[in-house]
mmCIF file of C-alpha atoms in Angstrom:
data_model
loop_
_atom_site.group_PDB
_atom_site.id
_atom_site.type_symbol
_atom_site.label_atom_id
_atom_site.label_comp_id
_atom_site.label_asym_id
_atom_site.label_seq_id
_atom_site.Cartn_x
_atom_site.Cartn_y
_atom_site.Cartn_z
ATOM 1 C CA MET A 58 10.913 15.810 -12.455
ATOM 2 C CA LEU A 59 9.725 16.211 -8.975
ATOM 3 C CA PHE A 60 6.501 17.797 -10.241
ATOM 4 C CA HIS A 61 5.854 14.754 -12.422
ATOM 5 C CA PHE A 62 6.774 12.321 -9.623
ATOM 6 C CA CYS A 63 4.234 14.083 -7.329
ATOM 7 C CA THR A 64 1.607 14.149 -10.022
ATOM 8 C CA TYR A 65 2.073 10.511 -10.531
ATOM 9 C CA GLY A 66 1.514 9.814 -6.902
ATOM 10 C CA PHE A 67 -1.478 12.150 -6.845
ATOM 11 C CA LEU A 68 -3.244 10.480 -9.736
ATOM 12 C CA LYS A 69 -2.554 6.875 -8.779
ATOM 13 C CA ASN A 70 -4.281 7.423 -5.620
ATOM 14 C CA GLN A 71 -7.491 8.922 -7.132
ATOM 15 C CA ARG A 72 -9.255 5.508 -6.485
ATOM 16 C CA TYR A 73 -12.626 6.916 -5.228
ATOM 17 C CA PHE A 74 -13.794 3.449 -4.259
ATOM 18 C CA GLU A 75 -10.845 2.618 -1.896
ATOM 19 C CA PRO A 76 -12.200 3.931 1.390
ATOM 20 C CA PHE A 77 -15.434 2.062 0.583
ATOM 21 C CA ILE A 78 -14.374 -1.073 -1.173
ATOM 22 C CA TYR A 79 -15.172 -3.470 1.646
ATOM 23 C CA LEU A 80 -18.492 -1.720 1.976
ATOM 24 C CA ALA A 81 -19.106 -1.957 -1.875
ATOM 25 C CA PHE A 82 -18.440 -5.728 -1.638
ATOM 26 C CA LEU A 83 -20.808 -6.085 1.275
ATOM 27 C CA ASP A 84 -23.382 -4.189 -0.568
ATOM 28 C CA LYS A 85 -22.933 -6.748 -3.399
ATOM 29 C CA GLY A 86 -23.899 -9.571 -1.008
ATOM 30 C CA LEU A 87 -20.484 -10.817 -0.223
ATOM 31 C CA ASN A 88 -19.395 -11.926 3.310
ATOM 32 C CA PHE A 89 -15.955 -11.366 4.844
ATOM 33 C CA PHE A 90 -14.746 -14.808 3.835
ATOM 34 C CA GLN A 91 -15.534 -14.119 0.184
ATOM 35 C CA ILE A 92 -13.954 -10.666 0.487
ATOM 36 C CA GLY A 93 -10.906 -12.259 1.990
ATOM 37 C CA LEU A 94 -10.832 -14.735 -1.005
ATOM 38 C CA LEU A 95 -10.937 -11.871 -3.428
ATOM 39 C CA ILE A 96 -8.168 -10.056 -1.613
ATOM 40 C CA GLY A 97 -6.213 -13.204 -1.425
ATOM 41 C CA LEU A 98 -6.687 -13.878 -5.155
ATOM 42 C CA LYS A 99 -5.373 -10.441 -5.884
ATOM 43 C CA GLU A 100 -2.277 -10.992 -3.809
ATOM 44 C CA VAL A 101 -1.636 -14.480 -5.326
ATOM 45 C CA THR A 102 -1.721 -12.828 -8.793
ATOM 46 C CA LEU A 103 0.630 -10.037 -7.559
ATOM 47 C CA ASN A 104 3.036 -12.518 -5.981
ATOM 48 C CA THR A 105 3.052 -14.527 -9.290
ATOM 49 C CA LEU A 106 3.794 -11.558 -11.389
ATOM 50 C CA GLU A 107 5.547 -9.072 -9.116
ATOM 51 C CA VAL A 108 9.269 -9.979 -9.512
ATOM 52 C CA PHE A 109 8.854 -10.834 -13.246
ATOM 53 C CA SER A 110 7.293 -7.500 -13.897
ATOM 54 C CA GLY A 111 10.196 -5.764 -12.037
ATOM 55 C CA ILE A 112 12.667 -7.701 -14.192
ATOM 56 C CA LEU A 113 10.849 -6.498 -17.378
ATOM 57 C CA ALA A 114 10.895 -2.883 -16.027
ATOM 58 C CA ASP A 115 14.681 -2.950 -15.336
ATOM 59 C CA VAL A 116 15.542 -4.722 -18.566
ATOM 60 C CA PHE A 117 13.161 -3.232 -21.055
ATOM 61 C CA SER A 118 11.041 -0.194 -20.127
ATOM 62 C CA ARG A 119 9.988 1.235 -16.876
ATOM 63 C CA ARG A 120 7.871 3.875 -18.358
ATOM 64 C CA LYS A 121 5.900 1.659 -20.609
ATOM 65 C CA LEU A 122 5.159 -0.862 -17.881
ATOM 66 C CA ILE A 123 3.684 1.961 -15.777
ATOM 67 C CA GLN A 124 1.446 3.072 -18.546
ATOM 68 C CA LEU A 125 0.257 -0.594 -19.004
ATOM 69 C CA SER A 126 -0.424 -0.511 -15.273
ATOM 70 C CA PHE A 127 -2.836 2.374 -15.539
ATOM 71 C CA LEU A 128 -4.607 0.740 -18.464
ATOM 72 C CA SER A 129 -5.119 -2.430 -16.544
ATOM 73 C CA TYR A 130 -6.487 -0.367 -13.647
ATOM 74 C CA ALA A 131 -9.040 1.311 -15.901
ATOM 75 C CA VAL A 132 -10.522 -2.019 -17.225
ATOM 76 C CA SER A 133 -10.504 -3.508 -13.652
ATOM 77 C CA PHE A 134 -12.464 -0.517 -12.219
ATOM 78 C CA ALA A 135 -14.999 -0.795 -15.049
ATOM 79 C CA VAL A 136 -15.644 -4.408 -14.215
ATOM 80 C CA LEU A 137 -15.835 -3.835 -10.419
ATOM 81 C CA ALA A 138 -18.514 -1.236 -11.072
ATOM 82 C CA PHE A 139 -21.169 -3.374 -12.528
ATOM 83 C CA VAL A 140 -20.630 -7.039 -11.667
ATOM 84 C CA HIS A 141 -21.880 -8.837 -8.521
ATOM 85 C CA GLN A 142 -20.860 -12.502 -9.102
ATOM 86 C CA VAL A 143 -17.793 -13.494 -7.283
ATOM 87 C CA PHE A 144 -16.403 -15.320 -10.263
ATOM 88 C CA LEU A 145 -16.503 -11.990 -12.345
ATOM 89 C CA LEU A 146 -15.301 -9.998 -9.358
ATOM 90 C CA SER A 147 -12.322 -12.373 -9.289
ATOM 91 C CA PHE A 148 -11.474 -11.448 -12.951
ATOM 92 C CA ALA A 149 -11.573 -7.728 -12.055
ATOM 93 C CA MET A 150 -9.273 -8.339 -9.021
ATOM 94 C CA ILE A 151 -6.783 -10.198 -11.245
ATOM 95 C CA LEU A 152 -6.652 -7.170 -13.613
ATOM 96 C CA TYR A 153 -6.243 -4.964 -10.531
ATOM 97 C CA ALA A 154 -3.352 -7.140 -9.399
ATOM 98 C CA ILE A 155 -1.584 -6.919 -12.899
ATOM 99 C CA GLY A 156 -1.832 -3.091 -12.640
ATOM 100 C CA ASP A 157 -0.222 -3.255 -9.204
ATOM 101 C CA SER A 158 2.450 -5.615 -10.378
ATOM 102 C CA PHE A 159 3.515 -3.376 -13.239
ATOM 103 C CA ARG A 160 3.685 -0.320 -11.080
ATOM 104 C CA THR A 161 4.983 -1.353 -7.593
ATOM 105 C CA GLY A 162 8.829 -0.916 -7.409
ATOM 106 C CA THR A 163 9.048 0.488 -10.880
ATOM 107 C CA HIS A 164 8.249 4.167 -10.109
ATOM 108 C CA LYS A 165 10.401 4.164 -6.948
ATOM 109 C CA ALA A 166 13.254 2.781 -8.983
ATOM 110 C CA MET A 167 12.918 5.795 -11.352
ATOM 111 C CA ILE A 168 12.899 8.278 -8.486
ATOM 112 C CA PHE A 169 16.110 6.731 -7.126
ATOM 113 C CA LYS A 170 17.630 6.730 -10.544
ATOM 114 C CA TRP A 171 16.856 10.354 -10.864
ATOM 115 C CA LEU A 172 18.417 11.069 -7.435
ATOM 116 C CA GLN A 173 21.478 9.159 -8.545
ATOM 117 C CA LEU A 174 21.774 10.994 -11.896
ATOM 118 C CA ASN A 175 21.527 14.453 -10.032
ATOM 119 C CA GLY A 176 23.861 13.432 -7.144
ATOM 120 C CA LYS A 177 21.156 13.629 -4.456
ATOM 121 C CA THR A 178 21.108 10.075 -2.979
ATOM 122 C CA ASP A 179 21.747 11.416 0.359
ATOM 123 C CA GLN A 180 18.253 13.020 0.256
ATOM 124 C CA LYS A 181 16.317 9.769 -0.707
ATOM 125 C CA THR A 182 14.306 9.489 2.509
ATOM 126 C CA LYS A 183 13.258 13.251 2.291
ATOM 127 C CA VAL A 184 12.468 13.155 -1.485
ATOM 128 C CA TYR A 185 10.613 9.835 -1.323
ATOM 129 C CA GLY A 186 8.676 11.038 1.785
ATOM 130 C CA TYR A 187 7.818 14.293 -0.141
ATOM 131 C CA THR A 188 6.580 12.362 -3.255
ATOM 132 C CA ARG A 189 4.651 9.998 -0.908
ATOM 133 C CA SER A 190 3.047 12.855 0.867
ATOM 134 C CA TRP A 191 1.550 13.977 -2.459
ATOM 135 C CA SER A 192 0.156 10.368 -2.850
ATOM 136 C CA LYS A 193 -1.658 10.855 0.507
ATOM 137 C CA LEU A 194 -2.883 14.366 -0.471
ATOM 138 C CA GLY A 195 -4.281 12.635 -3.506
ATOM 139 C CA SER A 196 -6.048 10.198 -1.335
ATOM 140 C CA ALA A 197 -7.417 13.015 0.867
ATOM 141 C CA VAL A 198 -8.859 14.793 -2.202
ATOM 142 C CA SER A 199 -10.167 11.501 -3.552
ATOM 143 C CA VAL A 200 -12.162 10.765 -0.351
ATOM 144 C CA ILE A 201 -13.876 14.168 -0.515
ATOM 145 C CA LEU A 202 -14.805 13.593 -4.202
ATOM 146 C CA ALA A 203 -15.821 9.982 -3.430
ATOM 147 C CA SER A 204 -18.028 11.215 -0.466
ATOM 148 C CA GLY A 205 -19.727 13.690 -2.735
ATOM 149 C CA LEU A 206 -20.414 10.984 -5.368
ATOM 150 C CA LEU A 207 -21.851 8.652 -2.757
ATOM 151 C CA LEU A 208 -24.096 11.263 -1.088
ATOM 152 C CA TYR A 209 -25.417 12.297 -4.631
ATOM 153 C CA PHE A 210 -25.869 8.868 -6.278
ATOM 154 C CA ASP A 211 -26.563 6.769 -2.992
ATOM 155 C CA SER A 212 -24.622 4.007 -4.826
ATOM 156 C CA TYR A 213 -21.110 2.575 -4.922
ATOM 157 C CA GLU A 214 -21.028 2.022 -8.715
ATOM 158 C CA PRO A 215 -20.231 5.592 -9.847
ATOM 159 C CA VAL A 216 -17.028 5.733 -7.672
ATOM 160 C CA PHE A 217 -15.566 2.877 -9.729
ATOM 161 C CA TYR A 218 -16.368 4.567 -13.054
ATOM 162 C CA PHE A 219 -15.057 7.994 -11.983
ATOM 163 C CA SER A 220 -11.760 6.256 -10.927
ATOM 164 C CA MET A 221 -11.037 5.481 -14.565
ATOM 165 C CA ILE A 222 -10.494 9.031 -15.481
ATOM 166 C CA PRO A 223 -7.239 9.630 -13.311
ATOM 167 C CA CYS A 224 -5.869 6.417 -15.026
ATOM 168 C CA LEU A 225 -6.010 8.102 -18.503
ATOM 169 C CA LEU A 226 -4.388 11.115 -16.963
ATOM 170 C CA GLY A 227 -1.718 9.028 -15.420
ATOM 171 C CA ILE A 228 -0.737 7.530 -18.827
ATOM 172 C CA ALA A 229 -0.374 11.029 -20.177
ATOM 173 C CA ASN A 230 1.861 12.111 -17.262
ATOM 174 C CA ILE A 231 4.320 9.259 -17.866
ATOM 175 C CA CYS A 232 4.799 10.613 -21.383
ATOM 176 C CA PHE A 233 6.835 13.428 -19.873
ATOM 177 C CA TYR A 234 9.466 11.101 -18.135
ATOM 178 C CA PRO A 235 12.862 11.160 -19.889
ATOM 179 C CA GLU A 236 14.556 8.185 -21.297
ATOM 180 C CA SER A 237 17.400 8.712 -18.774
ATOM 181 C CA LEU A 238 15.235 7.198 -16.130
ATOM 182 C CA GLU A 239 15.538 3.751 -17.935
ATOM 183 C CA GLU A 240 18.327 1.613 -16.583
ATOM 184 C CA TYR A 241 19.308 0.536 -20.038
ATOM 185 C CA LYS A 242 18.890 3.013 -22.946
ATOM 186 C CA THR A 243 19.739 0.639 -26.002
ATOM 187 C CA PRO A 244 19.068 -2.989 -26.667
ATOM 188 C CA SER A 245 22.962 -3.537 -26.852
ATOM 189 C CA GLN A 246 23.100 -2.283 -23.076
ATOM 190 C CA ARG A 247 20.557 -4.714 -21.816
ATOM 191 C CA PRO A 248 21.582 -7.921 -20.158
ATOM 192 C CA SER A 249 19.433 -11.001 -20.695
ATOM 193 C CA ILE A 250 16.611 -11.782 -18.400
ATOM 194 C CA GLY A 251 18.651 -14.764 -17.201
ATOM 195 C CA GLN A 252 21.757 -12.611 -16.519
ATOM 196 C CA HIS A 253 19.593 -9.992 -14.628
ATOM 197 C CA ILE A 254 18.065 -12.702 -12.440
ATOM 198 C CA SER A 255 21.601 -14.142 -11.728
ATOM 199 C CA ASN A 256 22.789 -10.623 -10.700
ATOM 200 C CA THR A 257 19.858 -10.142 -8.395
ATOM 201 C CA TRP A 258 20.277 -13.465 -6.920
ATOM 202 C CA ASN A 259 24.015 -12.754 -6.184
ATOM 203 C CA ILE A 260 23.033 -9.597 -4.408
ATOM 204 C CA MET A 261 20.465 -11.264 -2.250
ATOM 205 C CA ARG A 262 22.977 -14.189 -1.460
ATOM 206 C CA GLU A 263 25.868 -11.868 -0.550
ATOM 207 C CA ARG A 264 23.682 -9.558 1.582
ATOM 208 C CA PRO A 265 21.703 -11.270 4.497
ATOM 209 C CA VAL A 266 20.597 -7.743 5.447
ATOM 210 C CA LEU A 267 18.422 -7.609 2.218
ATOM 211 C CA ARG A 268 16.769 -10.890 3.225
ATOM 212 C CA ARG A 269 16.142 -9.524 6.690
ATOM 213 C CA LEU A 270 14.573 -6.431 5.085
ATOM 214 C CA LEU A 271 12.229 -8.572 3.095
ATOM 215 C CA VAL A 272 11.044 -10.429 6.210
ATOM 216 C CA GLU A 273 10.556 -7.019 7.896
ATOM 217 C CA ALA A 274 8.454 -5.864 5.033
ATOM 218 C CA ALA A 275 6.298 -9.020 5.192
ATOM 219 C CA GLY A 276 5.784 -8.520 8.924
ATOM 220 C CA PHE A 277 5.198 -4.813 9.381
ATOM 221 C CA GLU A 278 3.382 -3.805 6.276
ATOM 222 C CA GLY A 279 1.879 -7.122 5.383
ATOM 223 C CA VAL A 280 -0.014 -7.190 8.593
ATOM 224 C CA PHE A 281 -1.153 -3.562 8.003
ATOM 225 C CA LEU A 282 -2.351 -4.306 4.515
ATOM 226 C CA THR A 283 -4.295 -7.440 5.716
ATOM 227 C CA ILE A 284 -6.273 -5.500 8.326
ATOM 228 C CA LYS A 285 -6.396 -1.941 7.238
ATOM 229 C CA ASP A 286 -9.738 -1.982 5.322
ATOM 230 C CA TYR A 287 -11.642 -3.478 8.216
ATOM 231 C CA LEU A 288 -11.690 0.250 9.373
ATOM 232 C CA GLN A 289 -14.511 0.686 6.760
ATOM 233 C CA PRO A 290 -17.065 -1.801 8.331
ATOM 234 C CA LEU A 291 -16.117 -0.470 11.702
ATOM 235 C CA LEU A 292 -16.915 2.977 10.742
ATOM 236 C CA LYS A 293 -20.156 1.885 8.984
ATOM 237 C CA THR A 294 -21.467 0.167 12.019
ATOM 238 C CA ALA A 295 -20.684 3.162 14.276
ATOM 239 C CA ALA A 296 -22.303 5.556 11.654
ATOM 240 C CA VAL A 297 -25.442 3.520 11.364
ATOM 241 C CA LEU A 298 -25.674 3.209 15.151
ATOM 242 C CA TRP A 299 -25.091 6.977 15.772
ATOM 243 C CA LEU A 300 -26.898 8.642 12.876
ATOM 244 C CA THR A 301 -29.792 6.432 12.117
ATOM 245 C CA GLY A 302 -30.175 4.893 15.472
ATOM 246 C CA TRP A 303 -29.388 7.460 18.271
ATOM 247 C CA LEU A 304 -30.117 10.533 16.055
ATOM 248 C CA ALA A 305 -32.925 8.828 14.016
ATOM 249 C CA LEU A 306 -31.834 10.640 10.721
ATOM 250 C CA PRO A 307 -33.914 9.498 7.772
ATOM 251 C CA ILE A 308 -31.076 8.560 5.446
ATOM 252 C CA SER A 309 -29.800 5.322 3.895
ATOM 253 C CA ASP A 310 -27.090 3.191 5.370
ATOM 254 C CA THR A 311 -24.809 4.085 2.575
ATOM 255 C CA ARG A 312 -25.279 7.755 3.086
ATOM 256 C CA ALA A 313 -24.780 7.319 6.818
ATOM 257 C CA ALA A 314 -21.584 5.429 6.324
ATOM 258 C CA THR A 315 -20.297 8.130 3.961
ATOM 259 C CA LEU A 316 -20.896 10.840 6.377
ATOM 260 C CA LEU A 317 -18.502 9.169 8.880
ATOM 261 C CA VAL A 318 -16.080 7.277 6.546
ATOM 262 C CA GLY A 319 -15.416 10.396 4.442
ATOM 263 C CA PRO A 320 -14.224 12.742 7.128
ATOM 264 C CA VAL A 321 -12.182 10.058 9.071
ATOM 265 C CA TYR A 322 -10.336 8.976 5.973
ATOM 266 C CA PHE A 323 -9.730 12.648 5.034
ATOM 267 C CA VAL A 324 -8.141 13.221 8.515
ATOM 268 C CA LEU A 325 -6.261 9.908 8.005
ATOM 269 C CA PHE A 326 -4.801 10.831 4.669
ATOM 270 C CA ILE A 327 -3.822 14.400 5.705
ATOM 271 C CA GLY A 328 -2.081 12.855 8.680
ATOM 272 C CA SER A 329 -0.409 10.320 6.571
ATOM 273 C CA ALA A 330 0.812 13.053 4.161
ATOM 274 C CA VAL A 331 2.305 14.945 6.982
ATOM 275 C CA ALA A 332 3.955 11.835 8.413
ATOM 276 C CA SER A 333 5.456 10.934 4.980
ATOM 277 C CA ARG A 334 6.779 14.487 4.575
ATOM 278 C CA LEU A 335 8.434 14.585 7.929
ATOM 279 C CA THR A 336 9.862 11.004 7.925
ATOM 280 C CA HIS A 337 13.447 12.424 7.441
ATOM 281 C CA VAL A 338 13.009 14.463 10.618
ATOM 282 C CA PHE A 339 11.771 11.366 12.471
ATOM 283 C CA VAL A 340 14.820 9.239 11.178
ATOM 284 C CA ARG A 341 17.162 12.152 12.148
ATOM 285 C CA GLN A 342 15.919 12.121 15.674
ATOM 286 C CA TYR A 343 16.924 8.336 16.034
ATOM 287 C CA GLY A 344 20.184 8.642 14.189
ATOM 288 C CA ASN A 345 19.563 6.421 11.141
ATOM 289 C CA GLU A 346 16.867 4.326 9.295
ATOM 290 C CA GLU A 347 17.770 1.214 11.296
ATOM 291 C CA LYS A 348 17.156 2.682 14.650
ATOM 292 C CA ALA A 349 14.026 4.520 13.477
ATOM 293 C CA SER A 350 12.615 1.198 12.151
ATOM 294 C CA ARG A 351 13.072 -0.501 15.427
ATOM 295 C CA ALA A 352 11.357 2.449 17.165
ATOM 296 C CA LEU A 353 8.368 1.993 14.801
ATOM 297 C CA TRP A 354 8.097 -1.694 15.626
ATOM 298 C CA VAL A 355 7.821 -0.834 19.404
ATOM 299 C CA MET A 356 5.185 1.814 18.541
ATOM 300 C CA ALA A 357 3.316 -0.744 16.627
ATOM 301 C CA VAL A 358 3.233 -3.168 19.565
ATOM 302 C CA TRP A 359 1.618 -0.503 21.799
ATOM 303 C CA ILE A 360 -0.888 0.343 19.185
ATOM 304 C CA TYR A 361 -1.924 -3.255 18.556
ATOM 305 C CA ALA A 362 -2.123 -3.890 22.302
ATOM 306 C CA GLY A 363 -4.499 -0.800 22.711
ATOM 307 C CA MET A 364 -6.542 -2.028 19.653
ATOM 308 C CA LEU A 365 -7.078 -5.480 21.247
ATOM 309 C CA PHE A 366 -8.251 -3.923 24.421
ATOM 310 C CA GLY A 367 -10.500 -1.470 22.503
ATOM 311 C CA PHE A 368 -12.249 -4.138 20.313
ATOM 312 C CA ILE A 369 -13.016 -6.096 23.486
ATOM 313 C CA TYR A 370 -14.100 -3.272 25.784
ATOM 314 C CA LEU A 371 -14.110 0.108 24.012
ATOM 315 C CA PRO A 372 -14.584 0.019 20.208
ATOM 316 C CA VAL A 373 -14.084 3.917 19.785
ATOM 317 C CA MET A 374 -10.599 3.426 21.226
ATOM 318 C CA ALA A 375 -9.892 0.814 18.550
ATOM 319 C CA LEU A 376 -11.198 3.084 15.815
ATOM 320 C CA SER A 377 -8.953 5.878 16.993
ATOM 321 C CA LEU A 378 -5.889 3.669 17.033
ATOM 322 C CA PHE A 379 -6.675 2.433 13.576
ATOM 323 C CA VAL A 380 -6.067 5.995 12.374
ATOM 324 C CA PHE A 381 -2.804 6.153 14.179
ATOM 325 C CA LEU A 382 -1.641 2.839 12.662
ATOM 326 C CA HIS A 383 -2.292 4.392 9.201
ATOM 327 C CA ILE A 384 -0.019 7.294 10.143
ATOM 328 C CA LEU A 385 2.590 5.001 11.596
ATOM 329 C CA LEU A 386 2.802 3.177 8.331
ATOM 330 C CA ASN A 387 3.659 6.397 6.501
ATOM 331 C CA LEU A 388 6.658 6.841 8.652
ATOM 332 C CA TRP A 389 7.640 3.197 8.047
ATOM 333 C CA ARG A 390 7.434 3.140 4.246
ATOM 334 C CA PRO A 391 9.942 5.872 3.308
ATOM 335 C CA THR A 392 12.302 4.459 6.038
ATOM 336 C CA ILE A 393 12.354 0.838 4.727
ATOM 337 C CA ILE A 394 12.554 1.902 1.034
ATOM 338 C CA SER A 395 15.604 3.947 1.795
ATOM 339 C CA ARG A 396 17.084 0.912 3.615
ATOM 340 C CA PHE A 397 16.533 -1.234 0.482
ATOM 341 C CA ASP A 398 18.274 1.508 -1.604
ATOM 342 C CA ASP A 399 21.251 1.549 0.883
ATOM 343 C CA TYR A 400 21.992 -2.169 0.346
ATOM 344 C CA GLY A 401 20.871 -2.746 -3.150
ATOM 345 C CA ALA A 402 22.081 -1.996 -6.744
ATOM 346 C CA SER A 403 20.532 0.475 -8.963
ATOM 347 C CA THR A 404 20.567 -1.892 -11.938
ATOM 348 C CA GLN A 405 18.277 -4.183 -9.940
ATOM 349 C CA GLY A 406 16.247 -1.430 -8.403
ATOM 350 C CA ALA A 407 12.798 -2.271 -9.714
ATOM 351 C CA THR A 408 13.408 -5.965 -9.247
ATOM 352 C CA LEU A 409 14.494 -5.626 -5.552
ATOM 353 C CA LEU A 410 11.547 -3.327 -4.791
ATOM 354 C CA SER A 411 9.166 -5.579 -6.491
ATOM 355 C CA MET A 412 10.514 -8.338 -4.240
ATOM 356 C CA GLU A 413 9.915 -6.192 -1.247
ATOM 357 C CA SER A 414 6.239 -5.631 -2.461
ATOM 358 C CA GLN A 415 5.905 -9.327 -3.085
ATOM 359 C CA ALA A 416 7.025 -10.204 0.479
ATOM 360 C CA ARG A 417 4.575 -7.922 2.215
ATOM 361 C CA ARG A 418 1.721 -9.051 -0.045
ATOM 362 C CA PHE A 419 2.528 -12.676 0.682
ATOM 363 C CA THR A 420 1.357 -12.023 4.140
ATOM 364 C CA VAL A 421 -1.974 -10.670 2.761
ATOM 365 C CA MET A 422 -2.374 -13.640 0.477
ATOM 366 C CA LEU A 423 -2.056 -16.021 3.306
ATOM 367 C CA MET A 424 -3.842 -14.238 6.058
ATOM 368 C CA ALA A 425 -6.781 -12.290 4.444
ATOM 369 C CA PRO A 426 -9.031 -15.301 3.874
ATOM 370 C CA ILE A 427 -8.103 -16.884 7.275
ATOM 371 C CA LEU A 428 -8.849 -13.594 9.229
ATOM 372 C CA GLY A 429 -12.081 -13.124 7.190
ATOM 373 C CA TRP A 430 -13.350 -16.472 8.135
ATOM 374 C CA ILE A 431 -12.383 -16.050 11.781
ATOM 375 C CA ILE A 432 -14.208 -12.605 11.894
ATOM 376 C CA ASP A 433 -17.318 -14.161 10.246
ATOM 377 C CA PHE A 434 -17.265 -17.048 12.817
ATOM 378 C CA SER A 435 -16.712 -14.584 15.688
ATOM 379 C CA GLY A 436 -19.717 -12.415 14.920
ATOM 380 C CA GLY A 437 -19.982 -11.196 11.273
ATOM 381 C CA LYS A 438 -20.705 -7.892 9.671
ATOM 382 C CA ASP A 439 -22.276 -5.748 12.374
ATOM 383 C CA ASN A 440 -20.383 -6.668 15.487
ATOM 384 C CA MET A 441 -17.448 -4.264 16.212
ATOM 385 C CA HIS A 442 -16.277 -6.576 19.079
ATOM 386 C CA ALA A 443 -15.788 -9.492 16.485
ATOM 387 C CA LEU A 444 -12.754 -7.677 14.952
ATOM 388 C CA TRP A 445 -10.425 -8.445 17.898
ATOM 389 C CA PRO A 446 -8.502 -11.137 15.915
ATOM 390 C CA LEU A 447 -7.134 -8.308 13.738
ATOM 391 C CA ALA A 448 -5.336 -6.697 16.695
ATOM 392 C CA LEU A 449 -4.211 -10.050 18.126
ATOM 393 C CA PHE A 450 -2.675 -11.000 14.827
ATOM 394 C CA GLY A 451 -0.791 -7.659 14.517
ATOM 395 C CA LEU A 452 0.316 -7.793 18.143
ATOM 396 C CA VAL A 453 1.794 -11.302 17.936
ATOM 397 C CA VAL A 454 3.707 -10.488 14.700
ATOM 398 C CA CYS A 455 5.211 -7.168 16.116
ATOM 399 C CA LEU A 456 6.200 -8.807 19.406
ATOM 400 C CA ILE A 457 8.067 -11.472 17.456
ATOM 401 C CA PHE A 458 9.960 -8.854 15.483
ATOM 402 C CA VAL A 459 10.725 -6.607 18.551
ATOM 403 C CA LEU A 460 12.083 -9.492 20.543
ATOM 404 C CA SER A 461 14.202 -10.956 17.538
ATOM 405 C CA THR A 462 15.428 -7.683 15.851
ATOM 406 C CA ARG A 463 19.211 -6.958 16.049
ATOM 407 C CA GLU A 464 21.066 -3.860 14.929
ATOM 408 C CA LEU A 465 22.150 -4.055 11.309
ATOM 409 C CA ASP A 466 25.592 -3.027 10.350
ATOM 410 C CA GLN A 467 25.081 0.645 9.011
ATOM 411 C CA ALA A 468 28.671 0.837 7.953
ATOM 412 C CA GLU A 469 28.177 -2.045 5.433
ATOM 413 C CA PRO A 470 28.998 -0.391 1.980
ATOM 414 C CA GLN A 471 26.365 -0.104 -0.731
ATOM 415 C CA ILE A 472 26.695 -2.607 -3.534
ATOM 416 C CA LYS A 473 27.019 -0.966 -6.969
ATOM 417 C CA ALA A 474 25.845 -2.396 -10.208
ATOM 418 C CA ILE A 475 27.263 -5.839 -10.982
#
């Protein structure tokens, strides 16, 4: 099964538009505020559907829900390719969000179910980090293919169309997942949706540590998801300045951006893959997931502080720290997912992980339009110095968590199925 888990991660990240999505929106004539509204709409839809889709996955079929996720992605990418109106782009982003809501939490729950069935729950950080590394290797491959498509077509539309192919392959891959990865195999075993919600609520009520983890997810990864794609216009501005300005190369802005965005994202994804695969080593160095998480919060404070200085005085420094921030997230992700599995119940696995995803996306829903408006007001598309609010936002959030975090009780026993 590990092969199919890794194949899933590799295929789901064959989104050839992803390193260029902000640039594609800007190319369609949108400003940062409109882009922020589209991202915010996607997150609103996700937050509306996230937990309910996790409940459906736990109670009915995790495998079928993921297949519907890939189908929704394919339709969304087709619409994103050819429309330019904000209204129609909104429809595409809603379909994108439906795809995400059916997938997030569901596949991780199947991985942890497989570990439970095979008596390998003590290896969850290592196994999840390994499968996540294949996701990032998929991203590294996708950025090479995307760069080739952009250099050849000199247009962003083809990258959306080609992204539909891996979705169909992803549907086929899920067909090889055994029924044993479902939480309930027969209708007679399934609780009602109301009973499932009640069980999940009881776990959340009895375990304040789970509520704390939801807040941490909203803080650490929510901030990252809000600001991460601003790396794209930062790279494009640098590429146009260096390649068509200083070197006077006779190429379009799209090709100039590709020549810098492609290599940087390739290095970023390879570094992320290595970080994910070595997360268990990082955790072992600090003793457990709780202490490792606190160390990551402290590291994030220094990175955001350096980015703030860089945006104001030395943009190339901010650009470099953006890359390190991506790598830091890939140490964080397996760590917090393992913490959720420690304190949760397997029968609510997809639901709890969907709630985790919902918490971090709530930050994006709230802050993406606001930060977009602030950056437009500060200087707009071509001013790298105007991106300083991103770093300030991250720095403030991380300082709050570092100053308020307390050690969680690692000795607290795991809750089993209710």
